[in-house]
Amino acid sequence: MKHYAKMIRWTILGMAFSGTLAMLAAGRSAANNLFPLSSVPPENEFDLYKHPKIDSSLCRLIHIFRTQGYAAMKQMADQLQIGFSGDLLRLTVVSEEAGVITTTNASASGLTPRIVSMGGKVETSYRNDIQALLPVDAIIHLATEAHVRRIRLPLKPRTCAIVSEGVYKTGADSWQNLAPFHNSQAVKVAILDLGFTDYERLLGTELPSSVTARSFRSDRRMDTNVHGTACAEIVHDMAPNAELYLVNFNTDTEQHQAVDWIISQGVNIISYSIGWANAGDGKGTGPITRDVERAAQAGITWCSAAGNDARVHWEGTFADPNSNQFHNFPDNDEFLEITLPPQQELWVSMNWDDWGAWNGINYSGSANDYDLLFYVKSGGSWSYLFSSDNAQNGAGSWPTEENGIYNDSATTRTIGLRILKYNAIRNCKMEIFAWGVSGPIEYNVPEGSLTIPADSPYGIALGASDVTSDAYHNYSSRGPTHDGRIKPDFAAPSGTSGWTYGSHGFYGTSSSTPHMAGAFALLKGKTPFSLSQVLDIITTRALDLGDPGQDNKFGKGRLKLK
Amino acid sequence: MPRKKRWAVCHPALIFFILVSFSTLVSFANPIEVQQESSPPTTGSRIGLAILCGGGSLNSYFANGLACGAAFSLGLSKNIAIELAGLFIYGSGESDPETLYEGKLAIMPMQLSLLGRFPISRKLTPYILAGGSYFLNRFALDRSVANGWDDLGITLTQQIDNVFGFHLGAGLEFAMASAWSLVVDARYCVGNTQGDWIIRDNISGVETDGTFSNLDLNTLFFSIGLKYFFK
C-alpha cells in the first residue's frame, strides 16, 4: 500500500514537472515565432550603450537582458523605478514620418501594428510620441523601423519636494527618524501670516496632505501673499507630522480675531514671521504684543521674527544744540538721508519713548509732540515734500508719526528726514524705521531694531543666521528691547530653500522663525516633554555664537537640536 | 499608531478553542473504553517533570517569540493532577504609543494549575488545565532605537510590573515508555500589567516621567516536550 502511495506521489510530481516544462516550451515557442533567435542582431551592432536611435539607458537594459538574463535586468529596472507592466517595458517611441513633425497623434502611423506584432501594446500617444509597452528584446528590432527616430524611457516626473537646509543645519533630521515616545501627541502649529498663495498646490508635497486654512481678512482671501506658504513649508520640513493651521489677516483688528480663533482651536505653537513698527513701546506692551501674551496664557508657544530692519533703523535722544527745534544728527546734520531707488516705496515710521502707561487696552498717551518732515534733495539742496504731524496731546494719543513716498521717477532719489520738536517738554528718545529700502540708511543704529512683537517677554524672538556660514545676517534686527532686555532669544537658519522662493531664496528672520516653531513642534511631537521643557532643551542645546553667552544678535545661540 | 496584527488576536484564541474542543471531545466520546482499560502509565499518583519548548504569541504589539518552560506535576488521582510550571517567552515588538516603546518583552508566567486528565488509551492522555499565574516581566528597549535617542542626549527608561493572572490550556500526553511521555501543550495566559517610564535630556537635565496601565500580557504558549515520571 505504501509502495503504491509513493508511486502515485512521484507520478503527480512528474506530471507537474513535465507540465511546467511544456508550458515553458510553449512560451518560448511563442516568443520564437515573433523573434527567431537567428534574427537578433549581433551584440556589436548596437555598440553596447551607444545606438543612433535607442537611448543609452535602454541600451543598458538590453545589454543586461542579453548578458545576464531577464531577472537581472528586471531587478535593475525595479531599483531604478523604470516602469514595467508585466514583462513589458514602458517606453516612448518618437516617430518621424519623412522628416515631418506630425500634428496628429502618431498612433495613427504605421508603427502601432508593428509594435503590436512584436508583442507590445500602444498605451497612448501625443503628436510624434508613442507611449508603448514592449518586450525588452524587441526594442532593437523596433529601432530598425524607418519611421522610428528615437526610443527612450518616458521622462520622469519629480515632485518638487524641497527640504529646507535648516532641517539638517539644526539636526532636526535626527529627531525626525525617531518614533514618538510614550503618548506624544500630534502638535498643532498655526502659521499666522499675511497670505498663503498657492498653498493648495503644495498639499501632499511641501505641505501636509491636509491643513486647516482660515482667512480673517475682510475679503476672506487666502491667496494674498506667498510669504505664509513659504513659512508653512519650513514648519512642515522641520516637523512633518505637525498639524498645520494656515491663518491670514491684514490688519491689527483682524489679527486679534485670528488669535482668538487660534486659541479656540487648541493650537500649541504659533509661527509669526511678521513685524510691526509704531505698534508699541518696545518694552513688551501694546495691542500686538498683547496677542502674544494672550496666546502664552493659553499655553501657546509664540515664535516671532525679530525683524529685518537692523540696516534701516535709527534711534537716539532728541538733541537740538542750535535750538531751531530740529534734531541734530551727528556733525550737526539735521537730515537723515535715505537713498530711494526708482519705482520703489519708502515707508517711514517714527516713535519716541512717551507712550504713557499701558492698561492692557491702550496707552495713556503722549503729551510731547514731535513731527516728521520729508524732503527730497535736488541740485544739492533740500526741498520740502510733506510731513507727518499727528497731534500728541496726552489723551491716549500715541507718540508716533509715519508716512511714505513712492519714487515713480526713473532715477534714484535722495530723501531727507527731519525731526521737529513741535511741542515737547523733554527731549525724548526717538526711533525711526525706514521700510522699503535695503539700507543701510544714514546714521544707522542696528541696536534696538526689533520689530513688534519681538519685544514681548511672552514670545520667542528669532534672529537670522546664515544657513551655510552661521554668520549673523547684517539686516537681522537685534536687541535690546527698550526696557533693556536681551533679544532676540535665539537665531535660526535663514537663506534656505523651498518651493515658494526657490533655491536658497528665503532669507530673513521670516525664514528663521518657522524653523524654531517647527523645532518646538518636532520635539513636542516626539516626546512627552511639555513646551516649557522643550524650551529648556532647546536653550541648553543652542549653539553659542557671537559674543560669549547671551547677546543681542544670536540670543542664547543658534537653533541646534542635536 | 501601530496597527494590531489581526492574527495575533484571533489565532491564539482559535488554536486554543480547537485544542480544548478536540481534547474534550475525544475524552468524553470514549468513556466506556477508558474504563475498560487499566490506567495508563502516565496517570495516577506520580510526579512528573516536563521540559517544554515551542513558540508563542505575545500581545498584539509584540511579535512571536521562542518559548520554553518546565512543569512539575503531581497526580492526585487517575483524572486529576496539579502542576507547577514556569514558562518563558521572549518577543520583540514595535512601539505601543500608550504603553511600551520599541523593544523586547520577556514574560515568565509561574503557573499553578489543576489538570483534568482523560486517558483514552494506555498511550494517549488528553488533558485540560486551568489555574493562576504570576507573571515575572522584563522589558528592554530596542538597542538600536535607544542608541538613536542616546545620540541626541536623551535617555529613555521603561519598566513593567510583575502581576497575577490566570491561564487555561489543553494538551496531549503520548506515553512512549513507562516513565517517558511526549507532551504537546497549549495554554493561554491572561494577564494585564502596568509600568512606568522616564525620559531625560542629559544635556539640559530636563526629565519627565509617567506611568501606564493596561499593558496586555495575554499570551498563547504552544509547546512540545518530554515528560519524565518518577517512580
Tab-separated table of N, CA and C in Angstrom, chain A residues 171 174-175 178-184 526-530 533-534 536-537 540-541 561-562, chain B residues 95 97-99 101-102 148-149 152-154 156 158 197 199 201 203-204 206-208 211-212:
chain	number	residue	atom	x	y	z
A	171	GLY	N	19.956	69.869	12.952
A	171	GLY	CA	19.930	68.493	13.459
A	171	GLY	C	18.525	67.961	13.631
A	174	SER	N	17.724	64.256	12.709
A	174	SER	CA	17.993	63.148	13.636
A	174	SER	C	16.782	62.850	14.503
A	175	TRP	N	16.024	63.867	14.817
A	175	TRP	CA	14.811	63.662	15.612
A	175	TRP	C	13.688	63.089	14.768
A	178	LEU	N	13.000	59.298	14.670
A	178	LEU	CA	12.639	58.563	15.875
A	178	LEU	C	11.125	58.395	15.981
A	179	ALA	N	10.741	57.237	16.484
A	179	ALA	CA	9.309	57.046	16.750
A	179	ALA	C	8.955	57.846	17.995
A	180	PRO	N	7.774	58.426	18.031
A	180	PRO	CA	7.383	59.188	19.218
A	180	PRO	C	7.423	58.313	20.466
A	181	PHE	N	7.875	58.900	21.558
A	181	PHE	CA	7.966	58.154	22.809
A	181	PHE	C	6.776	58.466	23.683
A	182	HIS	N	6.157	57.437	24.093
A	182	HIS	CA	5.072	57.431	25.051
A	182	HIS	C	4.067	58.574	24.945
A	183	ASN	N	3.010	58.275	24.267
A	183	ASN	CA	1.844	59.172	24.225
A	183	ASN	C	2.143	60.574	23.719
A	184	SER	N	3.235	60.720	22.971
A	184	SER	CA	3.474	62.021	22.365
A	184	SER	C	2.350	62.250	21.356
A	526	LYS	N	7.622	64.320	19.449
A	526	LYS	CA	8.394	63.089	19.644
A	526	LYS	C	8.530	62.684	21.098
A	527	THR	N	8.275	63.602	21.991
A	527	THR	CA	8.498	63.317	23.409
A	527	THR	C	7.304	63.751	24.233
A	528	PRO	N	7.221	63.268	25.457
A	528	PRO	CA	6.146	63.750	26.340
A	528	PRO	C	6.530	65.014	27.099
A	529	PHE	N	7.626	65.654	26.725
A	529	PHE	CA	8.017	66.888	27.399
A	529	PHE	C	6.965	67.978	27.158
A	530	SER	N	6.821	68.830	28.144
A	530	SER	CA	5.944	69.990	27.962
A	530	SER	C	6.663	71.017	27.095
A	533	GLN	N	9.423	72.621	28.891
A	533	GLN	CA	10.601	71.748	28.971
A	533	GLN	C	11.337	71.716	27.636
A	534	VAL	N	10.550	71.719	26.559
A	534	VAL	CA	11.184	71.758	25.229
A	534	VAL	C	12.010	73.032	25.084
A	536	ASP	N	13.518	74.593	27.467
A	536	ASP	CA	14.758	74.377	28.230
A	536	ASP	C	15.748	73.534	27.426
A	537	ILE	N	15.217	72.526	26.767
A	537	ILE	CA	16.084	71.643	25.971
A	537	ILE	C	16.701	72.414	24.813
A	540	THR	N	19.389	74.839	26.123
A	540	THR	CA	20.656	74.210	26.515
A	540	THR	C	21.468	73.801	25.304
A	541	ARG	N	20.774	73.393	24.261
A	541	ARG	CA	21.489	72.864	23.096
A	541	ARG	C	21.907	73.959	22.112
A	561	LEU	N	19.538	71.208	17.580
A	561	LEU	CA	18.768	70.199	18.308
A	561	LEU	C	19.580	68.960	18.637
A	562	LYS	N	20.692	68.827	17.991
A	562	LYS	CA	21.454	67.582	18.194
A	562	LYS	C	22.676	67.836	19.055
B	95	SER	N	6.487	49.902	18.678
B	95	SER	CA	6.090	50.817	19.742
B	95	SER	C	4.573	50.841	19.921
B	97	PRO	N	2.093	53.240	21.478
B	97	PRO	CA	2.181	54.616	21.969
B	97	PRO	C	1.659	54.799	23.382
B	98	GLU	N	0.829	53.867	23.837
B	98	GLU	CA	0.249	54.071	25.161
B	98	GLU	C	0.969	53.294	26.249
B	99	THR	N	1.821	52.361	25.857
B	99	THR	CA	2.499	51.593	26.908
B	99	THR	C	4.001	51.526	26.646
B	101	TYR	N	7.608	51.244	24.445
B	101	TYR	CA	8.281	51.702	23.246
B	101	TYR	C	8.836	50.465	22.535
B	102	GLU	N	9.529	50.698	21.437
B	102	GLU	CA	10.094	49.564	20.697
B	102	GLU	C	11.105	48.836	21.563
B	148	GLY	N	19.594	55.642	19.014
B	148	GLY	CA	19.158	56.831	18.294
B	148	GLY	C	18.850	57.980	19.253
B	149	TRP	N	18.212	57.647	20.365
B	149	TRP	CA	17.921	58.671	21.386
B	149	TRP	C	19.193	59.062	22.126
B	152	LEU	N	21.155	61.714	20.702
B	152	LEU	CA	20.602	63.058	20.898
B	152	LEU	C	20.691	63.494	22.356
B	153	GLY	N	21.312	62.653	23.163
B	153	GLY	CA	21.469	63.000	24.570
B	153	GLY	C	20.246	62.716	25.407
B	154	ILE	N	19.398	61.858	24.895
B	154	ILE	CA	18.154	61.542	25.602
B	154	ILE	C	18.216	60.095	26.092
B	156	LEU	N	15.973	57.029	27.651
B	156	LEU	CA	14.616	56.523	27.886
B	156	LEU	C	14.694	55.353	28.850
B	158	GLN	N	12.065	52.427	30.695
B	158	GLN	CA	10.721	51.893	30.888
B	158	GLN	C	10.807	50.608	31.670
B	197	TRP	N	7.602	55.075	33.075
B	197	TRP	CA	8.610	55.494	32.116
B	197	TRP	C	9.248	56.798	32.571
B	199	ILE	N	11.803	59.877	30.765
B	199	ILE	CA	12.582	60.392	29.651
B	199	ILE	C	13.396	61.557	30.185
B	201	ASP	N	16.547	64.377	29.316
B	201	ASP	CA	17.522	65.016	28.437
B	201	ASP	C	18.796	65.234	29.245
B	203	ILE	N	21.478	66.599	28.490
B	203	ILE	CA	22.195	67.851	28.265
B	203	ILE	C	21.627	68.959	29.144
B	204	SER	N	20.337	69.047	29.188
B	204	SER	CA	19.719	70.105	29.992
B	204	SER	C	19.319	69.618	31.376
B	206	VAL	N	16.604	68.125	31.856
B	206	VAL	CA	15.137	68.106	31.874
B	206	VAL	C	14.666	66.647	31.880
B	207	GLU	N	13.739	66.377	32.745
B	207	GLU	CA	13.275	64.997	32.886
B	207	GLU	C	11.781	64.997	33.121
B	208	THR	N	11.135	64.025	32.603
B	208	THR	CA	9.715	63.863	32.913
B	208	THR	C	9.410	62.382	32.980
B	211	THR	N	3.341	57.049	34.191
B	211	THR	CA	3.003	55.635	34.318
B	211	THR	C	2.080	55.250	33.180
B	212	PHE	N	1.995	53.973	32.985
B	212	PHE	CA	0.999	53.486	32.035
B	212	PHE	C	0.353	52.246	32.622
